[in-house]
Coordinates of C-alpha atoms and ligand atoms in Angstrom, one line a residue:
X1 CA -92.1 21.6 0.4
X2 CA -90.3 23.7 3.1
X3 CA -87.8 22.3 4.8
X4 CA -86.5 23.9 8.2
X5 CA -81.9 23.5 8.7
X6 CA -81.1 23.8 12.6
X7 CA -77.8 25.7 12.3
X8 CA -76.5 26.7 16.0
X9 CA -74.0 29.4 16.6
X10 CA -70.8 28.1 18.8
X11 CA -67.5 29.3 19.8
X12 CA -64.6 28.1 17.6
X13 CA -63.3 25.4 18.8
X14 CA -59.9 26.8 17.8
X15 CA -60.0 29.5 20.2
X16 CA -60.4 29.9 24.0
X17 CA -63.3 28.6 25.2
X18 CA -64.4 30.3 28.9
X19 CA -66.9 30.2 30.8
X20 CA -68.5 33.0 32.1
X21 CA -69.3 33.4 36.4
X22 CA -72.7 32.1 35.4
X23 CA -71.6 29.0 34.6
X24 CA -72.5 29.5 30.7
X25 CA -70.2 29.7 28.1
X26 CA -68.8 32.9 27.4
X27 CA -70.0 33.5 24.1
X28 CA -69.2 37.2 24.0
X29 CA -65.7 36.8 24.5
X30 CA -65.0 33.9 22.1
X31 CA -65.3 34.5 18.0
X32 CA -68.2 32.4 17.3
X33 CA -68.9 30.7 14.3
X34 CA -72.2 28.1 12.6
X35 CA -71.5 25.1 14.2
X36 CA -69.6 22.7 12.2
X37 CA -71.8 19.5 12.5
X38 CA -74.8 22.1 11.3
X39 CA -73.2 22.3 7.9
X40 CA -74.1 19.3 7.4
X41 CA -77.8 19.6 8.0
X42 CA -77.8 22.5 5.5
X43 CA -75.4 20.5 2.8
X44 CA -78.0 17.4 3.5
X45 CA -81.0 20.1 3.2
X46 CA -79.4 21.7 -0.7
X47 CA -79.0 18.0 -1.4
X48 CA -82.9 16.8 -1.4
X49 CA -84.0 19.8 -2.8
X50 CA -81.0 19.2 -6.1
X51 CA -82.7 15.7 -5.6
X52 CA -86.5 16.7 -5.9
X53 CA -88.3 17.9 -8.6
X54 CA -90.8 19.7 -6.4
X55 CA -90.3 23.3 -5.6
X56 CA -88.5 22.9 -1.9
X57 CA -87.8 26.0 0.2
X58 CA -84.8 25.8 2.3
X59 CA -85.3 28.2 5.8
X60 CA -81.8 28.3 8.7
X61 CA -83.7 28.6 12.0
X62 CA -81.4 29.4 15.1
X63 CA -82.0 29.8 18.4
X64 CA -79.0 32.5 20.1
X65 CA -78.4 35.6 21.0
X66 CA -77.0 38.8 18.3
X67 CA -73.9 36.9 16.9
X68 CA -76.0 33.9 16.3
X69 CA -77.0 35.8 13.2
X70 CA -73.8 35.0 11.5
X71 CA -75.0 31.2 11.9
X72 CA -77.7 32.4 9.5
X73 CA -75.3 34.0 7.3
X74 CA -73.3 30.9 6.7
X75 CA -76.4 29.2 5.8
X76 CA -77.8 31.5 3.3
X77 CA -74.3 31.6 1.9
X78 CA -74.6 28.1 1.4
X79 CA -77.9 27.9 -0.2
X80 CA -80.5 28.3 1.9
X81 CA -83.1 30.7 0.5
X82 CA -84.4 32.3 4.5
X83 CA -83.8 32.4 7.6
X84 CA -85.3 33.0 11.1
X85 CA -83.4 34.4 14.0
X86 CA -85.1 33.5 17.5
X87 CA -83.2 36.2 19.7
X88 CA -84.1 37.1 23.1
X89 CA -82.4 38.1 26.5
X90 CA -84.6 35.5 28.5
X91 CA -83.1 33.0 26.5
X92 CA -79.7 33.4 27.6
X93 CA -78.3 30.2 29.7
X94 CA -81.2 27.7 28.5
X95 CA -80.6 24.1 28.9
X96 CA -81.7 22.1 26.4
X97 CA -85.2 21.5 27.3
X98 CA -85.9 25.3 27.1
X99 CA -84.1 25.4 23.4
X100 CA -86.1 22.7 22.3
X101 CA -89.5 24.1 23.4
X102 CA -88.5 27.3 21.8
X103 CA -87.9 25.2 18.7
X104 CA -90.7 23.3 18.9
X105 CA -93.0 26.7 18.8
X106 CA -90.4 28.3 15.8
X107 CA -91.4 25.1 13.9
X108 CA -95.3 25.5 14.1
X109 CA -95.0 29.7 13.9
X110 CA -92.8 28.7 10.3
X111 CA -94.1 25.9 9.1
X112 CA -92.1 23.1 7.7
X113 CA -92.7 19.6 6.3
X114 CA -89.0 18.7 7.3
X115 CA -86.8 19.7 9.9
X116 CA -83.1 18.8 9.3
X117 CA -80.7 19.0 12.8
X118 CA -76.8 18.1 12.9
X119 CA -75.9 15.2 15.0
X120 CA -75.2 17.4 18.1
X121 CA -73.7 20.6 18.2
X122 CA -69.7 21.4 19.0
X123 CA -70.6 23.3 22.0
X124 CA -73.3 21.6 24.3
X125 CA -72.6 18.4 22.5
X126 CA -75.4 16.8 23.9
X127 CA -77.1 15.2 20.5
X128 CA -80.9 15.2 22.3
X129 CA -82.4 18.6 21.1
X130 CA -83.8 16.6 17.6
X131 CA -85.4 14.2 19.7
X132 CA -86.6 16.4 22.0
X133 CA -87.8 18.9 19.2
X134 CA -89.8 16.2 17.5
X135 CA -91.2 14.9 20.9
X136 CA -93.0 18.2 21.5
X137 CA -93.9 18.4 18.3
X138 CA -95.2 14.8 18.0
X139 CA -93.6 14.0 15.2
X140 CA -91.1 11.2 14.5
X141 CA -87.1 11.5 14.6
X142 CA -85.1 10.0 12.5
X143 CA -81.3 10.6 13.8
X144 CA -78.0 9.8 13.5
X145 CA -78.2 9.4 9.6
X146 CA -75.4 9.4 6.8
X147 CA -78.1 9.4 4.0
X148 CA -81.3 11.1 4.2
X149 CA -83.9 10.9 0.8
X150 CA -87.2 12.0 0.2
X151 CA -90.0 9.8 -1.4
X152 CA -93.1 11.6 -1.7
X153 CA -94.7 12.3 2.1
X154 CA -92.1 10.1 3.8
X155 CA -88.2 10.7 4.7
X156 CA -85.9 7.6 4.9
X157 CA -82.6 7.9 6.4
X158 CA -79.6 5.2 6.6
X159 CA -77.0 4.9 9.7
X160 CA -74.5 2.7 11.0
X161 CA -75.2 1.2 14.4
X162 CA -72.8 -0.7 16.1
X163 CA -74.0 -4.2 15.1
X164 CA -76.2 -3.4 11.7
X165 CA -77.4 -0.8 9.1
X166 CA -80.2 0.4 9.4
X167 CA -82.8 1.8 7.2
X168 CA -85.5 3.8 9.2
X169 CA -88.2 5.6 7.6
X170 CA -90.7 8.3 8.7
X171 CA -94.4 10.1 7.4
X172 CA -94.0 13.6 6.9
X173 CA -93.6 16.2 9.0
X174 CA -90.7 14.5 10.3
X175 CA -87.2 15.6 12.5
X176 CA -84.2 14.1 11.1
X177 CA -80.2 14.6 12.2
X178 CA -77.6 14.3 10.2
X179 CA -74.0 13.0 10.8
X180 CA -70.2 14.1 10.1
X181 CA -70.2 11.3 7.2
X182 CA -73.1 12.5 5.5
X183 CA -71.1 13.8 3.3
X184 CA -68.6 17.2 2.6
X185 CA -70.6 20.4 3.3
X186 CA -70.1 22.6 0.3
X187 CA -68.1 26.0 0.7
X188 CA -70.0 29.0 -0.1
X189 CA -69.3 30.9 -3.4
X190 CA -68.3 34.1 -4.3
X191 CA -72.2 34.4 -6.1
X192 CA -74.1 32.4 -2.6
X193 CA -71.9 35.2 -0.6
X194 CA -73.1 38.0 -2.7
X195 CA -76.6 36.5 -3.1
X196 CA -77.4 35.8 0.6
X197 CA -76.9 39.8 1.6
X198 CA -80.5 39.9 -0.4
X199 CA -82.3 37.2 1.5
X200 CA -85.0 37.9 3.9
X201 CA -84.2 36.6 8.1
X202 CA -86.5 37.0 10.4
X203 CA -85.8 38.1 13.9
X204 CA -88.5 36.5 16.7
X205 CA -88.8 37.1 20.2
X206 CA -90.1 34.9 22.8
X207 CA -93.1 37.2 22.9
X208 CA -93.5 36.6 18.8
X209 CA -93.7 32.9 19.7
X210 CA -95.9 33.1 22.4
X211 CA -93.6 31.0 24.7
X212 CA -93.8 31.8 28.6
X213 CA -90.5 32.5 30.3
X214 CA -91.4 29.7 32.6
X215 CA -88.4 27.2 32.5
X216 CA -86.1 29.2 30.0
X217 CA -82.9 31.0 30.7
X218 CA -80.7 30.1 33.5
X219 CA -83.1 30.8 36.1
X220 CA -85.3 27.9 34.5
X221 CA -83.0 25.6 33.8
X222 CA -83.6 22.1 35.1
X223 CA -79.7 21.6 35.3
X224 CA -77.3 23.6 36.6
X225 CA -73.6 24.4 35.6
X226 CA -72.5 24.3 39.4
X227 CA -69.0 24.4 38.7
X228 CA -66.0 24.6 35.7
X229 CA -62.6 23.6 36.6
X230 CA -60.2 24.2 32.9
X231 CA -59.0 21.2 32.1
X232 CA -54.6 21.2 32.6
X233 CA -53.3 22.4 29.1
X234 CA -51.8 18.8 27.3
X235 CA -48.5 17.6 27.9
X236 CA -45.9 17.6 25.6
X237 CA -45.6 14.1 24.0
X238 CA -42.7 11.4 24.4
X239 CA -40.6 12.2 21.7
X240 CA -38.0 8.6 21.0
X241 CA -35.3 9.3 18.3
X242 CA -34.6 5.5 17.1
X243 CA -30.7 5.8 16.2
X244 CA -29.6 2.4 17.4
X245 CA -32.7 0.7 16.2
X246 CA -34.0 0.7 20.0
X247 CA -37.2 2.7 18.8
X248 CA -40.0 -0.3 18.9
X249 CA -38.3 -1.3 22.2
X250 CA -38.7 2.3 23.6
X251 CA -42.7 2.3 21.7
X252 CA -43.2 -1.0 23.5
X253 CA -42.2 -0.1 27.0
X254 CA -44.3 3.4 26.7
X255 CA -47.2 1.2 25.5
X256 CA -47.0 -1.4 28.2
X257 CA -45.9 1.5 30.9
X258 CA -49.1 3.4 30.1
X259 CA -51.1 0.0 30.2
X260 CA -52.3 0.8 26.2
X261 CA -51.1 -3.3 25.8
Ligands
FAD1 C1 -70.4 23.0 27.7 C2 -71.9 23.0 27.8 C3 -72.6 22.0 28.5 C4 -74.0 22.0 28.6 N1 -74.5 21.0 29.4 C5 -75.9 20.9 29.4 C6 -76.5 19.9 30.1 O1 -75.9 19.0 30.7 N2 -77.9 19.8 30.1 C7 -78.6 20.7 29.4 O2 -79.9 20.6 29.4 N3 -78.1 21.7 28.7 C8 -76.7 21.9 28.7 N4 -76.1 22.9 28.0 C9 -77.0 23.8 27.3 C10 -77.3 23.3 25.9 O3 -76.1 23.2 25.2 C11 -78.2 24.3 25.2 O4 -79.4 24.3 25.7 C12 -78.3 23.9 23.7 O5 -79.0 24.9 23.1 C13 -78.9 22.6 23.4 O6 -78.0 21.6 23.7 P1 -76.8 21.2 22.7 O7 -76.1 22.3 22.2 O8 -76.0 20.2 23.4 O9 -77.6 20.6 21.5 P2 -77.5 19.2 20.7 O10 -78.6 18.3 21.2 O11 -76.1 18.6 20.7 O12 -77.9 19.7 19.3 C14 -78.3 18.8 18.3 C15 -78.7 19.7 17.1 O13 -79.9 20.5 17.5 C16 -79.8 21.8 16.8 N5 -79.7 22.8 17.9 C17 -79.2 22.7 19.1 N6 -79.2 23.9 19.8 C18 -79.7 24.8 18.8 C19 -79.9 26.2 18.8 N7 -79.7 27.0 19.9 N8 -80.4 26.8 17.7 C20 -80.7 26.0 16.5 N9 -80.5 24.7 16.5 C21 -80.0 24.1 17.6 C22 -78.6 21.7 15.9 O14 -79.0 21.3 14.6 C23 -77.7 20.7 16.6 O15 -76.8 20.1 15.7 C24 -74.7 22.9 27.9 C25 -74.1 23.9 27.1 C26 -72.7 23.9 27.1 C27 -72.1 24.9 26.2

């Protein structure tokens, strides 16, 4: 059983976040870091293999330029036994119809029976690449889950919609996403740090994949970052020291002022 975790390499979130005169993210001048939601699709990906009494193989694919590596890293350091780098200059700007047919052609070069994606990443944030990925790949997507188990050659998830739970089920190969309340992703330890320097990544080119340049990159990107205005830093909050017992008064006036009631 080889299972595939979608980790993708984003700036921290902490930091400052710019954008470069291309209209990407400037990744280079921002620490970068695996992208949170991602640990999730690893921690769900350990979990069915702790679950499964079948020998399961547990490979980080990312799809980034150098420092995407360290997206890897975090993975291995986490549990997963491989990884595979898909680094290449032409990639740089893709939207996210370019990163998902790249994925798509990682997925048949490697070989998986189940490919686990986090719910969207903390960059982008655009939660379509695992139904995009499985839509090349003709498989089915199962997203948005909390749970995900295994039961011989099918994959059920469970997720909360809005009105119901639901229980939705897919035949192997599959593409399944993952959410924030799947669960706490486990922090590495001192023995997954030391062990992952040993494990094998593979670095692929476009080339390797045999993907055409057509339609990747920024030059082939359907959509087009036209524009970035920074957003004006916060202001500083209404601070109301209640000495007199005026306080709610004061909390009810700001409420009904700024139309929250
Ligand atoms: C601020 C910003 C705005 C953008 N706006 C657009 C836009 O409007 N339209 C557009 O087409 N593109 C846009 N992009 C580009 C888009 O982010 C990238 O193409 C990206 O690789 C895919 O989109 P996403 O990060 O939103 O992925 P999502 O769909 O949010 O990712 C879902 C999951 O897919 C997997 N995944 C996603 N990207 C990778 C990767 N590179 N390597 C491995 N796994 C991955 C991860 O498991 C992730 O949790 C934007 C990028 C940024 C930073």
């Amino acid at each position: 059983m080889k299972i595939l975790a979608l980790v993708k390499h984003v700036p921290d979130a902490t930091g400052d976040r710019e954008f470069a005169d291309d209209g990407t993210v400037d990744r280079e001048g921002a620490d970068g870091l695996l992208s949170e939601l991602d640990e999730y699709a690893v921690e769900q990906s350990l979990q069915i293999r702790e679950n499964s009494d079948d020998d399961v193989e547990i490979v980080a694919l990312t799809v980034g330029p150098d420092d995407a590596a360290d997206a890897i890293k975090k993975a291995l350091q986490m549990g997963a036994d491989a990884g595979i780098h898909i680094n290449d200059e032409a990639i740089h700007g893709s939207d996210a119809l370019a990163t998902s047919k790249i994925l798509a052609a990682a997925v048949q070069k490697a070989g998986a029976d189940l490919v686990v994606c986090g719910m969207a990443s903390t960059d982008g944030n655009m939660g379509v690449v695992p139904a995009m990925l499985a839509e090349r790949l003709g498989w089915p997507a199962a997203t948005f889950g909390h749970t995900v188990s295994l039961e011989g050659q099918s994959v059920t998830i469970k997720r909360d919609g809005d009105t119901a739970a639901q229980t939705v089920q897919a035949n192997l190969p599959a593409v399944v996403s993952v959410t924030d309340q799947s669960g706490e992703a486990r922090y590495p330890s001192m023995k997954g740090v030391i062990a992952a320097k040993k494990k094998p990544v593979d670095e692929w080119t476009l080339d390797d994949l045999g993907v055409d340049t057509a339609g990747i990159g920024l030059e082939g990107a359907a959509t087009k970052v036209t524009d970035t205005t920074p957003r004006p830093p916060k202001q500083a909050g209404t601070i109301v020291t209640d000495e007199d017992g005026s306080g709610a008064n004061a909390l009810v006036e700001f409420l009904s002022t700024n139309k929250f009631i």
